[in-house]
CSV table of C-alpha atoms and ligand atoms in Angstrom, one decimal:
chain,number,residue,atom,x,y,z
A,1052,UNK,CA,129.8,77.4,61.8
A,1053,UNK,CA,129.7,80.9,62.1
A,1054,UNK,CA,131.2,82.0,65.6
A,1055,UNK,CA,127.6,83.3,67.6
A,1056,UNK,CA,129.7,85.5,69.7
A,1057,UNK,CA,131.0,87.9,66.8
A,1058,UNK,CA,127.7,89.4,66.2
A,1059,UNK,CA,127.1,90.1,69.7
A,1060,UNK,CA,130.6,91.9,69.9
A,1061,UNK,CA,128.9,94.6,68.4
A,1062,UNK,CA,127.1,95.6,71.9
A,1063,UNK,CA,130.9,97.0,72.4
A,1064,UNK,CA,129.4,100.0,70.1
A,1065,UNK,CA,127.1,101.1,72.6
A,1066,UNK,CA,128.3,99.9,76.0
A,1067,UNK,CA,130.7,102.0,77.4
A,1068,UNK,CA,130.4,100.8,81.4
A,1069,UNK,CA,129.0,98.2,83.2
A,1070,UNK,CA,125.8,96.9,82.6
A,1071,UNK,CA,126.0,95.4,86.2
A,1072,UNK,CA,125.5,99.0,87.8
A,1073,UNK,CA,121.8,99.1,86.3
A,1074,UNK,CA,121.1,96.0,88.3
A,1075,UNK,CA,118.5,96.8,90.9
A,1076,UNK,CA,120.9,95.4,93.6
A,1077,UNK,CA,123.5,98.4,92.6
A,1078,UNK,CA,123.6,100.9,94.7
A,1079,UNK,CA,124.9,104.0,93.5
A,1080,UNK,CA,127.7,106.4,95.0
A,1081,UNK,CA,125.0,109.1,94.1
A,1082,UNK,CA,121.2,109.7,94.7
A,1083,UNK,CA,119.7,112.4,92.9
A,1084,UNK,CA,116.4,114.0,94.4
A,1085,UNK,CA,117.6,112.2,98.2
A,1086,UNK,CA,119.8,115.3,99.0
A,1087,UNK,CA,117.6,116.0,101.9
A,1088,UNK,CA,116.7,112.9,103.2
A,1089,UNK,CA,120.7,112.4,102.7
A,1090,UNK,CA,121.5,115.3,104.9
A,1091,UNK,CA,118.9,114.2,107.3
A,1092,UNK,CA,119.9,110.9,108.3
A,1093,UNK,CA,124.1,112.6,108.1
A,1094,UNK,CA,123.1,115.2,110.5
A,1095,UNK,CA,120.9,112.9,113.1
A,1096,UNK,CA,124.1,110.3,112.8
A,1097,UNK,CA,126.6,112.7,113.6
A,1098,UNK,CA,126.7,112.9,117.3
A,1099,UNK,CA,128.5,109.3,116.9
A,1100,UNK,CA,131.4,111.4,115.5
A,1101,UNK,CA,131.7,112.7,118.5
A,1102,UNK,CA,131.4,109.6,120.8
A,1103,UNK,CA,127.8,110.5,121.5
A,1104,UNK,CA,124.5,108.3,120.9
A,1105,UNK,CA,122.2,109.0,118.0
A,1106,UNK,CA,118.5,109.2,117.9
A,1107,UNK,CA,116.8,106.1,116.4
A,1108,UNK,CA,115.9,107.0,112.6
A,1109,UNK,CA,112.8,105.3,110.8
A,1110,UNK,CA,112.3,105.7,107.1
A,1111,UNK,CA,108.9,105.7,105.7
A,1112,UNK,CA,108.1,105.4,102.0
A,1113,UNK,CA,107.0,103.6,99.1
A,1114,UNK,CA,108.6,101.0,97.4
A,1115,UNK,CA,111.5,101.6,95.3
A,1116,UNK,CA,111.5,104.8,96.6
A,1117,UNK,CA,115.4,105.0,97.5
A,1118,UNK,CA,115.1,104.2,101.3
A,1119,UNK,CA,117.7,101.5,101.1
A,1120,UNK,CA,119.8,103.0,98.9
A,1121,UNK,CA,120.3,106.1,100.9
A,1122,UNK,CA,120.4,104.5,104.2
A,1123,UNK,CA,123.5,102.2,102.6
A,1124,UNK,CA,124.8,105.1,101.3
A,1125,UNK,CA,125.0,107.3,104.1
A,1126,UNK,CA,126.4,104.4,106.5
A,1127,UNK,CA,129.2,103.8,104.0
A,1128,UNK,CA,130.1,107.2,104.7
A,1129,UNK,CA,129.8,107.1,108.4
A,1130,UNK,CA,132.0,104.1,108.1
A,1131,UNK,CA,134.6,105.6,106.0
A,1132,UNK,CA,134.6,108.9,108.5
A,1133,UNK,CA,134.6,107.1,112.0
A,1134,UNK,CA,136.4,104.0,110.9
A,1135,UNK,CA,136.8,101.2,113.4
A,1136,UNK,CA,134.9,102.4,115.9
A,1137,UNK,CA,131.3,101.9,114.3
A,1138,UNK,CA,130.2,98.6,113.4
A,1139,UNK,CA,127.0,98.9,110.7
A,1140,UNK,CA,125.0,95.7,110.1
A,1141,UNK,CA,122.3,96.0,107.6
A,1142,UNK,CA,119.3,93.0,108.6
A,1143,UNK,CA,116.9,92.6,106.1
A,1144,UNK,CA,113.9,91.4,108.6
A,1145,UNK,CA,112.0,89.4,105.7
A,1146,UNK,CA,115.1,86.9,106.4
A,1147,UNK,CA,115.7,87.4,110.1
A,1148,UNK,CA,112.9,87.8,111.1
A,1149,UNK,CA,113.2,87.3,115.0
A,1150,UNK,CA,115.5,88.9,117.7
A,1151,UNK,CA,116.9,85.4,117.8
A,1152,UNK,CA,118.4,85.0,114.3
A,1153,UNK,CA,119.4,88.7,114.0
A,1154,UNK,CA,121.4,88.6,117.4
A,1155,UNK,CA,123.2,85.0,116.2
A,1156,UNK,CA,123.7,87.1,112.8
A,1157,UNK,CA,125.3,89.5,114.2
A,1158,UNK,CA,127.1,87.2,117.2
A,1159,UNK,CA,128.6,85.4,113.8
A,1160,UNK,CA,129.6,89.0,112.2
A,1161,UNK,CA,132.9,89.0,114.1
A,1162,UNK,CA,136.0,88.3,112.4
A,1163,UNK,CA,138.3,86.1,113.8
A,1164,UNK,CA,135.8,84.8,116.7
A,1165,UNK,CA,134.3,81.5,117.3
A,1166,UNK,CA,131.1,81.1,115.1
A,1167,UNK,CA,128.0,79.8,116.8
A,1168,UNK,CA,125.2,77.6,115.8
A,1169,UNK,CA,122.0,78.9,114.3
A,1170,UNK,CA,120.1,77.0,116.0
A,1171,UNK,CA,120.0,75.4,119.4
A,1172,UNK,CA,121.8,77.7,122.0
A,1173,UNK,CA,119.7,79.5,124.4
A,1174,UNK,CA,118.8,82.8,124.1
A,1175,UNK,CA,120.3,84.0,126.8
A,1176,UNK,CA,123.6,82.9,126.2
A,1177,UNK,CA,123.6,84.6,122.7
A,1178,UNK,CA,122.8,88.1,124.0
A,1179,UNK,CA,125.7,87.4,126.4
A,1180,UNK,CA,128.1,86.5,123.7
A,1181,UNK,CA,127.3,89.6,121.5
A,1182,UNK,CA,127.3,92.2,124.9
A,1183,UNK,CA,130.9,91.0,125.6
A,1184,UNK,CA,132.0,91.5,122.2
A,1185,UNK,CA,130.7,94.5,121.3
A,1186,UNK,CA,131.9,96.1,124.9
A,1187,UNK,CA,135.3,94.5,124.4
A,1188,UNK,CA,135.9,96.2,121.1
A,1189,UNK,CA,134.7,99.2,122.4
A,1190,UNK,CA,131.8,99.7,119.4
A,1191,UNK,CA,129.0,101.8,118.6
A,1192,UNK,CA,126.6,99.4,116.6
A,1193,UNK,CA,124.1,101.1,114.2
A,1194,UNK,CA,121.7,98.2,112.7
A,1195,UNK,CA,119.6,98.5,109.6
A,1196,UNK,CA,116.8,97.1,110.2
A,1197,UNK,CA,115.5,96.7,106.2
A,1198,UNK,CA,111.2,95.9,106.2
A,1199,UNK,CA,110.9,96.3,109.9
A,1200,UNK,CA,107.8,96.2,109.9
A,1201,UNK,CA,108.2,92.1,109.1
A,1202,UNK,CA,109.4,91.6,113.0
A,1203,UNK,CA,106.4,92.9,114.0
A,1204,UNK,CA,104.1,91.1,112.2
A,1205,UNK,CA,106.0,87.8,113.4
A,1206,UNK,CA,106.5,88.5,116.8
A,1207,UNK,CA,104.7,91.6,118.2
A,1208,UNK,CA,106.8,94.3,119.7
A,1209,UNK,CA,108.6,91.8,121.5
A,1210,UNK,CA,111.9,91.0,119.0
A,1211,UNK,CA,112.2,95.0,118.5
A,1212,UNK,CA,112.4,95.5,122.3
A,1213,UNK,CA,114.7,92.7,122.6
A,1214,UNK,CA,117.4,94.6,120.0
A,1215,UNK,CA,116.7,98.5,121.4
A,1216,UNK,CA,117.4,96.9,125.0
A,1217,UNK,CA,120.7,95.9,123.5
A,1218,UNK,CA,121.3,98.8,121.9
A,1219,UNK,CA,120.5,100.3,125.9
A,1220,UNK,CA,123.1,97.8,127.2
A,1221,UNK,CA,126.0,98.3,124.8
A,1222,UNK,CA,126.0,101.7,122.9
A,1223,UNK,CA,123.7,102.3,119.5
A,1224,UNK,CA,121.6,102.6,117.6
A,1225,UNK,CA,118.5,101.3,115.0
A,1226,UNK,CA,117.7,102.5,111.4
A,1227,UNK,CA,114.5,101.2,110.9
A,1228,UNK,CA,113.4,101.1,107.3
A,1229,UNK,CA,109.2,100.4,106.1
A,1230,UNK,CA,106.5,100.9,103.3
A,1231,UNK,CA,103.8,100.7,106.2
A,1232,UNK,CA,103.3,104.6,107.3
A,1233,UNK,CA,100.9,103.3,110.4
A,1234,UNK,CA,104.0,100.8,111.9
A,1235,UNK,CA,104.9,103.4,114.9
A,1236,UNK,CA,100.7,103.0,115.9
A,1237,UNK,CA,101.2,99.5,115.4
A,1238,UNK,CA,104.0,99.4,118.3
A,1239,UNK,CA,102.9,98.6,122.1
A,1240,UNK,CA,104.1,101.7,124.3
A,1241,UNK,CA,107.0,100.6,126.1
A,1242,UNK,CA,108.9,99.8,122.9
A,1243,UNK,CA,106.9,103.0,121.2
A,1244,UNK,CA,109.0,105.5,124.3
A,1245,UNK,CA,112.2,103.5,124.4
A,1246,UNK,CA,112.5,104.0,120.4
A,1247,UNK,CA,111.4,107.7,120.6
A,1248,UNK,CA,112.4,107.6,116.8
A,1249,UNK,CA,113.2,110.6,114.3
A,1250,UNK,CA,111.0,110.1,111.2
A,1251,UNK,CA,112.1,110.5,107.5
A,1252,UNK,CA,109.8,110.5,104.6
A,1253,UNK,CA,110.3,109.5,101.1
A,1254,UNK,CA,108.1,111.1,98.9
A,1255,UNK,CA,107.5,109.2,95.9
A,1256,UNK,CA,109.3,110.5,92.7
A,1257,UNK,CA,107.7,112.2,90.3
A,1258,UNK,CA,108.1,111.7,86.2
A,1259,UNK,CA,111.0,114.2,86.1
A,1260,UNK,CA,112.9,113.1,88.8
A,1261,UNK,CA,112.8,109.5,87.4
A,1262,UNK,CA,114.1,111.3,84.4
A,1263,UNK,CA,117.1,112.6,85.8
A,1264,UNK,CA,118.0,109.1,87.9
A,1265,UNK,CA,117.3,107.4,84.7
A,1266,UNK,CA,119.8,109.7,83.3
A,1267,UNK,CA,122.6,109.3,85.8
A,1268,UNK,CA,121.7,105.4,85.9
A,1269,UNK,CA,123.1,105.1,82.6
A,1270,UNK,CA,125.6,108.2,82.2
A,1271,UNK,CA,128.7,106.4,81.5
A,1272,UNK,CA,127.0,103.0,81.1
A,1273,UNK,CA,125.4,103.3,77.5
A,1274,UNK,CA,126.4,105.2,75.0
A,1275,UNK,CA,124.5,108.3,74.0
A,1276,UNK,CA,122.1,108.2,71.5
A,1277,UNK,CA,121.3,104.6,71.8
A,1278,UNK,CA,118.2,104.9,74.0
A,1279,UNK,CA,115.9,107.4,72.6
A,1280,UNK,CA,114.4,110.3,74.7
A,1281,UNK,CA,111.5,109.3,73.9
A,1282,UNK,CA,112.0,105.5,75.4
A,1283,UNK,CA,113.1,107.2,78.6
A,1284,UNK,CA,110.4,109.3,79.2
A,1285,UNK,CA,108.2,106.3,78.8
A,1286,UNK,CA,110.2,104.6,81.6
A,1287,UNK,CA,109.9,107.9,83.9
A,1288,UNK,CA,106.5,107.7,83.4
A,1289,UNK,CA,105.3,104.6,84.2
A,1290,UNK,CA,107.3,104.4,87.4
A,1291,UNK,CA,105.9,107.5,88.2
A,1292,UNK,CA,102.3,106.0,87.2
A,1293,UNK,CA,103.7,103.1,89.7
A,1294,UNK,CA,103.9,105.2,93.2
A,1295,UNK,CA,107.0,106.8,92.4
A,1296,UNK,CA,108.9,103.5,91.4
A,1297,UNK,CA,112.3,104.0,90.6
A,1298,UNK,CA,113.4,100.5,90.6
A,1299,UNK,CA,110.2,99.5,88.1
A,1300,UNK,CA,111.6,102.5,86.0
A,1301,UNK,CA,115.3,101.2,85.9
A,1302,UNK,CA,114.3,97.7,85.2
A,1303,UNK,CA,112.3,98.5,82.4
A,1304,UNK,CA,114.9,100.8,80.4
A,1305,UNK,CA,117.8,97.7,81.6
A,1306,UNK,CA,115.5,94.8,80.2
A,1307,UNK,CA,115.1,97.1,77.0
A,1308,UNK,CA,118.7,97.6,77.0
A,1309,UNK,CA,119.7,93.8,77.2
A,1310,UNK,CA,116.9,92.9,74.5
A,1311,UNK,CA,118.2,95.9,72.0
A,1312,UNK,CA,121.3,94.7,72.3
A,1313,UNK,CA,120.9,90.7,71.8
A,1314,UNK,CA,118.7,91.8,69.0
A,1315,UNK,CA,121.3,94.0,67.4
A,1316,UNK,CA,119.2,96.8,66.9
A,1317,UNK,CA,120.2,100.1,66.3
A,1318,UNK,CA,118.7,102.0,69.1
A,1319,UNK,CA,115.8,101.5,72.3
A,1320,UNK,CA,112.5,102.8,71.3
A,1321,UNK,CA,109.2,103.3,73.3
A,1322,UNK,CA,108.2,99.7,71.8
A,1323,UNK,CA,110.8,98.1,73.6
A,1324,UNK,CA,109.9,100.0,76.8
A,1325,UNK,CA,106.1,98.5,76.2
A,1326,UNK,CA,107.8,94.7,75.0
A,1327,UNK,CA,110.1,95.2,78.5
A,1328,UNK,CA,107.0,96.3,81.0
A,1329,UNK,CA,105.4,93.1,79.2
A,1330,UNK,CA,108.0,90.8,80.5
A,1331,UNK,CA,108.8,92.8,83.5
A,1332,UNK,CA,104.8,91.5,84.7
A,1333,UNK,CA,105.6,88.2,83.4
A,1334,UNK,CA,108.3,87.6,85.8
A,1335,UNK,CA,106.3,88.6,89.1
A,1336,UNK,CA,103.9,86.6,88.2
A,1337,UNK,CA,106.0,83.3,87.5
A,1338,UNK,CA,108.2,84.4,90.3
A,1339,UNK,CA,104.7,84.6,92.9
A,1340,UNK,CA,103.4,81.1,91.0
A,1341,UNK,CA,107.0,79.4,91.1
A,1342,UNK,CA,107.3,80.5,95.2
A,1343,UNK,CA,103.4,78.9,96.7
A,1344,UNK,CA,103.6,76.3,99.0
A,1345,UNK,CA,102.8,73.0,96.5
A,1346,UNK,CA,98.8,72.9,97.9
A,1347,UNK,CA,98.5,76.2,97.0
A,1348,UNK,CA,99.5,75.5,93.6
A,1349,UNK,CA,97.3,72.6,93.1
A,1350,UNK,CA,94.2,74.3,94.4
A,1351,UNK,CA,95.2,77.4,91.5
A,1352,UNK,CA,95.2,74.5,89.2
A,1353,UNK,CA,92.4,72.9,89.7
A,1354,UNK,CA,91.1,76.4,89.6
A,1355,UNK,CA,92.2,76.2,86.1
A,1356,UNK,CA,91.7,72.8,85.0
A,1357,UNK,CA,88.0,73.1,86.0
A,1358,UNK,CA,87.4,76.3,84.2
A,1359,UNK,CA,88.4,74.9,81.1
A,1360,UNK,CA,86.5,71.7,81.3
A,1361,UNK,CA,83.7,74.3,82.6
A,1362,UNK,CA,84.4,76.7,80.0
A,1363,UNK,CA,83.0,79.2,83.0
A,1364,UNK,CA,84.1,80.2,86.2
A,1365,UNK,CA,84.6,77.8,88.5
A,1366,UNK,CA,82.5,77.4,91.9
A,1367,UNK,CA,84.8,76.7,95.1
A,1368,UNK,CA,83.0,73.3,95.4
A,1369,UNK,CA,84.1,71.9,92.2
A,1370,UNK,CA,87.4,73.2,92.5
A,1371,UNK,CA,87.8,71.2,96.0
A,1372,UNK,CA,86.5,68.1,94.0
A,1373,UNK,CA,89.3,68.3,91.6
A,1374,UNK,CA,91.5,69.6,93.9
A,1375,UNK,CA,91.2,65.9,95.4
A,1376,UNK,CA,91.7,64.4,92.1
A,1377,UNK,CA,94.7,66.0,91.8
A,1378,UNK,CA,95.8,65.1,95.2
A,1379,UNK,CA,95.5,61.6,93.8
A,1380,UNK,CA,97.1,61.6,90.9
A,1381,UNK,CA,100.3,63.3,92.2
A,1382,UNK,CA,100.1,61.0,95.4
A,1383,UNK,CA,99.3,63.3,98.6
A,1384,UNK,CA,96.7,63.5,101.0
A,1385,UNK,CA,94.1,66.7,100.2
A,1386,UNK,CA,93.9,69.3,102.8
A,1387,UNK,CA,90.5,69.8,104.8
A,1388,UNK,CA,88.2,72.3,103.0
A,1389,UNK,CA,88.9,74.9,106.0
A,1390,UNK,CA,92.6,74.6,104.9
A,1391,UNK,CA,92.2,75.0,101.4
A,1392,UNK,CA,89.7,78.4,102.4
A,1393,UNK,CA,92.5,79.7,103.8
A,1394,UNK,CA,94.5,78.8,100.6
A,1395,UNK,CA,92.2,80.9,98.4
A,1396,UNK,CA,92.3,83.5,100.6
A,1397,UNK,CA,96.1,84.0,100.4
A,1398,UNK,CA,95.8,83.2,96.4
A,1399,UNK,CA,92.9,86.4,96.1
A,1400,UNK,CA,95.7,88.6,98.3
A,1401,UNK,CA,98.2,88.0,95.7
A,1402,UNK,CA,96.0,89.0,92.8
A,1403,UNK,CA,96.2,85.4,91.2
A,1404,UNK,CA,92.3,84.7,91.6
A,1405,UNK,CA,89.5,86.7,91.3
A,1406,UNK,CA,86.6,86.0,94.0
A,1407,UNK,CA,82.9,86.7,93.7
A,1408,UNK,CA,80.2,85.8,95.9
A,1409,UNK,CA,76.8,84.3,94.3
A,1410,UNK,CA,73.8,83.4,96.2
A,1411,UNK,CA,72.4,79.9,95.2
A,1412,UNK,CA,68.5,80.6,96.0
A,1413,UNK,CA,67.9,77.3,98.2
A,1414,UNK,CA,71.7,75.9,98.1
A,1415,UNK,CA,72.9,78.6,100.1
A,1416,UNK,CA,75.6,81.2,98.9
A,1417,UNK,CA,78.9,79.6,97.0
A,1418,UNK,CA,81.7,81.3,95.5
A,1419,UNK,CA,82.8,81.8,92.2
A,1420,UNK,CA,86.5,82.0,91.1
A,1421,UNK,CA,88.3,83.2,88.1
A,1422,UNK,CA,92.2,82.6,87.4
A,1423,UNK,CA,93.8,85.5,86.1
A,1424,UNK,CA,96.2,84.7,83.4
A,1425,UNK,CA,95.7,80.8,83.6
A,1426,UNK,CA,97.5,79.8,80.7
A,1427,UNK,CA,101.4,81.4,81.5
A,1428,UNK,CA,99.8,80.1,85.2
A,1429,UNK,CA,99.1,76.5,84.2
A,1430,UNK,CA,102.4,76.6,82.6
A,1431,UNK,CA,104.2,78.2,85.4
A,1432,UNK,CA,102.5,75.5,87.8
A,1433,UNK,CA,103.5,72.3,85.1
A,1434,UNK,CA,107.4,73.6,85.7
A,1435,UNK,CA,107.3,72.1,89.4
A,1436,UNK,CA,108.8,68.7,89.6
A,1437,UNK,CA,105.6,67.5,91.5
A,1438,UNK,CA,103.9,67.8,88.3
A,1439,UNK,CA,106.4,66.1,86.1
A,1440,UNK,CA,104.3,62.9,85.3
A,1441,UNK,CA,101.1,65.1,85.3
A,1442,UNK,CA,98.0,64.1,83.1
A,1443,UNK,CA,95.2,66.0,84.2
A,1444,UNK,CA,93.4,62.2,83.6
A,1445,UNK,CA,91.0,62.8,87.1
A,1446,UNK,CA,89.8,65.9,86.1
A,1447,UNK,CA,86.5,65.9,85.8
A,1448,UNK,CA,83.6,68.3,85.1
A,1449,UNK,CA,81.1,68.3,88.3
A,1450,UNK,CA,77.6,69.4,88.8
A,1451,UNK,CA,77.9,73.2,90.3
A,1452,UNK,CA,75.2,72.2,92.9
A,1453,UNK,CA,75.9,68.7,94.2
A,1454,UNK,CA,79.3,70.3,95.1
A,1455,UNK,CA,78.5,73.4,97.0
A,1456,UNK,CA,80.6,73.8,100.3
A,1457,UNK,CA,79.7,76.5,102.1
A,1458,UNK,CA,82.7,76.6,104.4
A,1459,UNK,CA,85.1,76.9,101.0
B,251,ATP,N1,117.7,108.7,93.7
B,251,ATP,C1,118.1,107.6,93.1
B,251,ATP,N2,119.1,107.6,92.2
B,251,ATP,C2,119.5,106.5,91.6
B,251,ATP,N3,119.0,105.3,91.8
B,251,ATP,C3,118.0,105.2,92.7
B,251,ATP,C4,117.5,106.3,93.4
B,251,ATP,N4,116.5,105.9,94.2
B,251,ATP,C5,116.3,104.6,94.0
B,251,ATP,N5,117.2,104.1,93.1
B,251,ATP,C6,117.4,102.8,92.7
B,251,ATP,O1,116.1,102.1,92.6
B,251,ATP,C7,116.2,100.8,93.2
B,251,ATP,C8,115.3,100.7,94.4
B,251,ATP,O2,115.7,101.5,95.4
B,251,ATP,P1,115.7,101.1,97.0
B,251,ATP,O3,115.9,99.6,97.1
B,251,ATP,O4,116.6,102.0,97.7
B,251,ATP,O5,114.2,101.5,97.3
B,251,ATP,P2,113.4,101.2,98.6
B,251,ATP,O6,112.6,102.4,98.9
B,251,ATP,O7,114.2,100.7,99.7
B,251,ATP,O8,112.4,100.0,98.1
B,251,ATP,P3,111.7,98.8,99.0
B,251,ATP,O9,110.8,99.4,100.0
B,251,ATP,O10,111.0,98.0,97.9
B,251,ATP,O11,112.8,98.0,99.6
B,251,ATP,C9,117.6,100.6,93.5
B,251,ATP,O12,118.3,100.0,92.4
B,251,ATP,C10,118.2,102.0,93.7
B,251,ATP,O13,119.6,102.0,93.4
């Protein structure tokens, strides 16, 4: 047999880096069109250099618009400039997402110390732990605080009073990074005045400035030539189109890369860019199918089942019926119809279901639901190991009337 790997040898012809810095978890030594918001953060940071206290700093923008990036990137500079004598954790809230688990986080940060439970110690005693051995060390903590915006949402201002109080009692600081422009209103006032934060916005990038990142992303990566201006532009734009995207816009010209080069084809073209934004959907959507809670996923395919025995869109109360059938046939006890309300809401949030309302003259008012995408749904759904021994036998077509809930 021929050896596979020969022809893919060829990819040496126009990789000349690594393909691993156009990752979207690279974070680049450089960030074109962040100069200012660079110099911003630098210059509000700076009185640590001089043993003082910085102002709180909260970052505002759109996704993918470089707010991580840049607040990495200027802390790994404050860390190689003051050394020891700053210790920088980065907390990304949609993980710890309580003062609790950040505090044990950072509690379990120290080198060489005794690491704590995760669970199970009272609070008290963790703050205490982390006060003696940031005072011993004599530190300045700065804490990224990545989506902080998710603390609130879990816990009210309490979690993000807890951490600036600790920051009061020690010596530090907060970078506080979030999509949601309104999150300051959204704070109560004592923990509004005690963060007293400066603000930094990140506009969203236009077309041309995706051009030039694009540029630098893969200056020294790929070879020139090989991706066609043409194919670029495309990228620029359609993160542009996409708030300013520069992640979407990187992802698309490296899944275009990685396919070009599998393929063996001679160059990237603005047909590759289209074939890459295809797949680039396609993954969000298995990724948000492959994450629901598994009730979630049966009521989206019921949803589906019953449109297709329907061939129409399916009413809420015949979707519960099958829902049940389903329930069965896997082996689990079906949610109340409240529950699975609340279900559909959360599935119409994330785009997967469309939702109408139709008034049934003398039944009352029902509504009417339409997957979008079911089949790559279905199929996405049929991957779960719940659904391994699946039929589909119990699914039946029901009379739109008889099964009107209003509640669903
Ligand atoms: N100016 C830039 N130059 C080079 N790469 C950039 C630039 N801005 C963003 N990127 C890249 O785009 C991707 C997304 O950036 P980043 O995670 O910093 O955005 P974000 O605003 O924090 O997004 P989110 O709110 O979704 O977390 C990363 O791979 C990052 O390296």
């Amino acid at each position: 047999m021929d050896n596979p790997f020969i022809k893919y040898s060829r990819s040496d012809d126009y990789i000349i880096g690594n393909l691993k810095t156009l990752s979207s978890s690279y974070i680049p030594d450089n960030l074109p069109h962040r100069e200012q918001q660079i110099e911003l953060m630098a210059r509000s940071l700076s009185s640590i250099m001089h043993g003082g206290i910085a102002s709180n700093i909260l970052l505002y923008g759109q996704s993918g618009s470089g707010k991580t990036s840049s607040a990495i990137n200027v802390t790994n500079m404050l860390r190689s400039a003051a050394g020891d004598r700053v210790s920088i954790h980065y907390i990304n809230c949609e993980i710890y997402d309580s003062h609790y688990s950040i505090m044990v986080h950072m509690v379990n940060s120290f080198i060489g110390e005794e690491q704590i439970p995760n669970l199970g110690l009272p609070f008290d005693r963790i703050y205490y732990e982390l006060v003696k051995r940031i005072k011993s060390r004599n530190l300045y903590t700065l804490i990224i605080l990545d989506e902080i915006d998710r603390l609130l949402s879990k816990n009210g201002s309490d979690s993000l009073y807890v951490i600036l109080k600790l920051l009061g009692d020690t010596e530090g600081s907060i970078i506080g990074i979030t999509n949601d422009s309104s999150f300051i209103n959204k704070l109560d006032m004592r923990v509004r005045s005690r963060l007293n934060a400066e603000s930094i916005i990140f506009t969203p990038y236009n077309a041309d400035e995706l051009r030039d990142i694009l540029k630098f992303r893969i200056n020294g990566v790929i070879k020139n030539g090989f991706i066609e201006d043409s194919a670029i532009n495309l990228c620029a734009a359609i993160g542009a189109q996409e708030h300013g995207d520069a992640r979407k816009a990187i992802e698309l010209l490296r899944i275009a890369i990685e396919y070009c080069i599998r393929e063996n084809r001679e160059r990237v073209t603005i047909d590759d860019i289209y074939m890459a934004r295809e797949r680039f959907e396609m993954n969000i959507l298995k990724e948000s199918v492959k994450t629901l809670p598994i009730h979630s996923k049966m009521v989206l395919l019921s949803a589906i089942l019953t449109q297709e025995v329907s061939s129409d869109i399916a009413v809420t109360g015949e979707i519960y019926e099958n829902y049940k059938n389903i329930c069965a046939e896997i082996g689990l006890q079906p949610l109340s119809t409240r529950r699975i309300s609340d279900l559909m809401s959360s599935l119409d949030d994330l785009g997967l279901i469309v939702t109408t309302t139709r008034s049934m003259g003398r039944y009352g008012r029902t509504k009417l639901i339409k997957v979008s995408q079911p089949v790559a749904i279905k199929n996405y759904i049929l991957e779960d190991e719940n659904f391994k021994n699946f039929q589909g036998s119990r699914i039946v077509r029901q009379s739109k009337l008889r099964t009107n809930y209003d509640d669903i």
